[in-house]
């Protein structure tokens, strides 16, 4: 395997001293069931791979960034009835991010990009709290919100969990972990919550009642080729975000605390 100096877990002090990073990248996933055909670590694998490839592309643009080790747990309170799901609270997420932020600013790194791979992780209030406390520009990128045009071109079936898009990504990144022939249909069962949403209200989905196989979206048309094309599009977009964050144009966005 070639050297990947943009990954903190694989680089060393000499390299970081020679070329200090302008931007730290924190991939954040979750540990939860993904239908019957994909691993519990799907969000972890996706966030980690996307962050790493984006940092590699950013380095080619002349922007040194360092990818921190992935956080493997997310907010999964509505899936705790599913065996071995691990959920952390918003308070825990804030505590983790606060300690990461303190470490970074102590070392002179004033820009942090969170690459989120789990739809249940909502970081906006947490980021507001961080920027009120630390001189740190914090940017959030939900990978599934990037490259929307490419997403629309590639994927035919709607969904948001273990669906055509996620299955395609994993067929590209880790085909050995995808048991495609075991996939459930990913159907959604209607609940009274749907009526509330039509009226403009929101509440978390009671996941097991809405999604009997834990999937949300039919994965049957997923392919590794679709996953590769989507991966390339979102990592290129993310590399541009990293480069933009590192530019002097963003100096004024670093909070003065």
XYZ file of C-alpha atoms in Angstrom:
257
model
C 0.000 0.000 0.000
C 1.438 3.424 -0.912
C 2.151 5.930 1.829
C -0.839 8.116 2.728
C 0.649 11.084 4.610
C -2.723 12.871 4.741
C -4.058 10.266 7.217
C -3.066 11.056 10.800
C -3.058 7.384 11.774
C -0.489 6.613 9.063
C 1.808 9.646 9.052
C 4.486 10.722 11.536
C 5.763 13.754 13.427
C 8.587 14.523 11.003
C 6.216 14.894 8.055
C 3.716 16.991 9.993
C 6.443 19.305 11.254
C 7.759 19.724 7.714
C 4.316 20.505 6.282
C 1.794 21.534 8.958
C -1.818 21.055 7.849
C -4.100 24.051 7.405
C -7.277 21.992 7.770
C -8.160 19.035 9.992
C -10.794 16.653 8.634
C -12.875 14.557 11.023
C -14.905 11.715 9.493
C -17.905 10.733 11.607
C -20.041 7.660 11.094
C -22.344 5.393 13.089
C -22.637 1.757 14.118
C -26.053 0.443 13.118
C -27.806 -2.164 10.989
C -27.918 -1.535 7.228
C -30.606 -3.887 5.938
C -29.559 -7.544 5.784
C -26.827 -7.179 3.183
C -24.426 -4.519 4.458
C -22.246 -4.227 7.569
C -22.928 -2.254 10.722
C -19.863 -0.166 9.916
C -21.192 1.086 6.568
C -21.309 4.746 7.642
C -17.830 4.431 9.149
C -16.329 2.933 5.997
C -17.990 5.539 3.799
C -17.046 8.598 5.860
C -13.475 7.381 6.302
C -12.917 6.611 2.627
C -14.548 9.819 1.415
C -12.546 11.996 3.820
C -9.295 10.271 2.893
C -9.770 10.537 -0.853
C -10.847 14.174 -0.555
C -7.690 14.977 1.423
C -5.570 13.219 -1.199
C -7.175 15.285 -3.941
C -6.772 18.461 -1.872
C -3.061 17.717 -1.511
C -2.820 17.586 -5.298
C -4.328 21.094 -5.309
C -1.569 22.251 -2.961
C -3.638 22.218 0.229
C -2.234 20.136 3.096
C -4.999 18.645 5.223
C -4.894 15.924 7.839
C -7.655 13.345 8.284
C -8.256 12.410 11.906
C -9.313 8.882 12.921
C -12.996 8.271 12.270
C -15.572 8.525 15.066
C -17.500 5.226 14.784
C -20.597 6.044 16.856
C -23.530 8.324 16.083
C -26.977 9.257 17.329
C -29.087 6.113 16.882
C -31.604 6.446 19.682
C -34.472 5.156 17.539
C -32.548 1.998 16.563
C -31.566 0.771 20.006
C -34.004 -2.139 19.729
C -31.760 -3.592 17.007
C -29.037 -5.853 18.365
C -25.566 -4.301 18.814
C -26.565 -0.808 17.674
C -24.386 1.688 19.561
C -25.821 5.165 20.122
C -24.238 8.255 21.646
C -26.070 11.366 22.788
C -25.749 14.903 21.480
C -23.998 15.817 24.742
C -21.403 13.119 24.105
C -20.849 14.377 20.556
C -20.318 17.899 21.890
C -17.844 16.616 24.474
C -15.855 14.743 21.822
C -15.833 17.704 19.453
C -14.921 20.068 22.279
C -11.860 18.017 23.177
C -10.853 17.707 19.517
C -11.300 21.462 19.047
C -9.219 22.244 22.142
C -6.440 19.970 20.893
C -6.408 21.525 17.422
C -6.395 25.180 18.459
C -3.666 24.490 21.024
C -1.520 23.293 18.116
C -2.372 26.228 15.849
C -4.885 24.470 13.586
C -7.897 26.755 13.259
C -10.051 24.978 10.660
C -12.018 21.761 11.092
C -14.128 19.990 8.485
C -16.565 17.358 9.741
C -17.369 14.751 7.088
C -20.602 13.174 8.261
C -21.776 9.792 7.024
C -24.898 9.293 9.163
C -28.229 11.017 8.671
C -29.025 10.875 12.391
C -26.056 13.071 13.289
C -27.200 16.685 13.504
C -24.209 18.877 14.266
C -25.450 22.411 13.633
C -26.254 23.382 17.260
C -23.012 21.715 18.370
C -20.980 23.685 15.834
C -22.564 26.933 16.996
C -21.529 26.098 20.559
C -17.980 25.238 19.453
C -17.472 28.447 17.506
C -18.659 30.455 20.511
C -15.943 28.842 22.630
C -12.965 28.254 20.329
C -11.141 30.276 17.638
C -11.932 27.513 15.171
C -13.770 27.628 11.864
C -15.948 24.502 11.788
C -17.545 23.367 8.531
C -19.981 20.469 8.181
C -20.277 18.370 5.032
C -22.870 15.601 4.959
C -21.467 13.526 2.125
C -24.954 12.541 0.960
C -25.755 16.215 0.350
C -22.814 16.688 -2.033
C -22.798 16.274 -5.818
C -26.590 16.304 -6.001
C -26.633 16.468 -9.802
C -24.531 13.319 -10.023
C -26.766 11.624 -7.471
C -29.856 12.392 -9.535
C -28.206 11.138 -12.726
C -26.991 7.863 -11.252
C -29.622 6.609 -8.851
C -33.094 5.648 -9.972
C -34.757 4.652 -6.702
C -35.478 6.862 -3.673
C -34.139 6.077 -0.228
C -31.889 7.273 2.559
C -30.466 4.213 4.327
C -28.918 1.052 2.863
C -30.547 2.097 -0.396
C -29.350 2.079 -4.003
C -26.837 4.866 -3.343
C -25.282 3.442 -0.178
C -25.183 -0.074 -1.551
C -23.477 1.184 -4.712
C -20.870 3.019 -2.646
C -20.114 -0.081 -0.604
C -19.976 -2.266 -3.715
C -17.243 0.105 -4.891
C -15.403 0.532 -1.578
C -15.792 -2.868 0.104
C -17.540 -5.401 -2.141
C -16.299 -8.208 0.101
C -18.593 -6.911 2.867
C -21.776 -6.717 0.787
C -24.001 -9.822 0.702
C -26.144 -8.509 -2.122
C -28.276 -11.638 -2.440
C -29.438 -11.233 1.177
C -30.842 -7.702 0.763
C -34.366 -6.982 1.912
C -36.608 -4.712 -0.184
C -36.079 -1.659 2.046
C -39.779 -0.829 2.087
C -41.275 1.764 4.403
C -44.402 1.033 6.431
C -46.700 4.030 6.854
C -47.301 5.271 10.408
C -49.331 8.170 11.882
C -46.069 10.113 11.790
C -46.494 10.501 8.024
C -49.675 12.519 8.577
C -47.822 14.833 10.965
C -45.033 15.358 8.452
C -47.515 16.320 5.756
C -48.682 19.059 8.105
C -45.113 20.352 8.409
C -44.147 18.763 11.734
C -41.147 16.555 12.479
C -40.418 13.669 14.831
C -37.848 10.853 14.646
C -38.971 7.787 12.768
C -39.739 4.750 14.981
C -37.241 2.904 12.836
C -38.152 -0.732 13.307
C -41.849 0.024 12.806
C -41.197 2.033 9.641
C -38.437 -0.176 8.209
C -38.841 -3.898 9.028
C -35.499 -4.882 7.443
C -33.878 -1.614 8.687
C -33.370 -0.422 5.110
C -34.970 2.688 3.656
C -34.962 2.367 -0.116
C -34.735 -0.480 -2.622
C -31.055 -1.439 -3.158
C -31.698 -3.822 -6.058
C -30.346 -1.549 -8.815
C -27.088 -0.768 -7.058
C -23.821 -1.345 -8.932
C -20.150 -0.817 -8.158
C -19.834 1.388 -11.250
C -22.487 3.772 -9.930
C -20.703 3.782 -6.586
C -17.363 4.637 -8.169
C -18.790 7.523 -10.182
C -20.579 8.940 -7.152
C -17.489 8.514 -4.982
C -15.391 10.439 -7.488
C -17.939 13.256 -7.675
C -18.375 13.739 -3.942
C -14.660 13.512 -3.138
C -13.846 16.067 -5.822
C -16.469 18.397 -4.358
C -15.097 17.846 -0.870
C -11.529 18.510 -2.023
C -12.694 21.869 -3.338
C -14.272 22.596 0.051
C -10.980 21.797 1.811
C -9.021 24.025 -0.555
C -11.490 26.846 -0.079
C -11.377 26.525 3.710
C -7.586 26.748 3.669
C -7.511 29.895 1.543
C -6.817 33.302 3.033
C -10.329 34.319 1.971
C -11.635 32.318 4.940
C -9.300 33.904 7.512
C -12.021 36.341 8.526
C -14.411 33.455 9.237
C -12.289 32.106 12.099
C -14.135 33.178 15.274
C -12.427 35.699 17.540
C -12.947 34.222 20.983
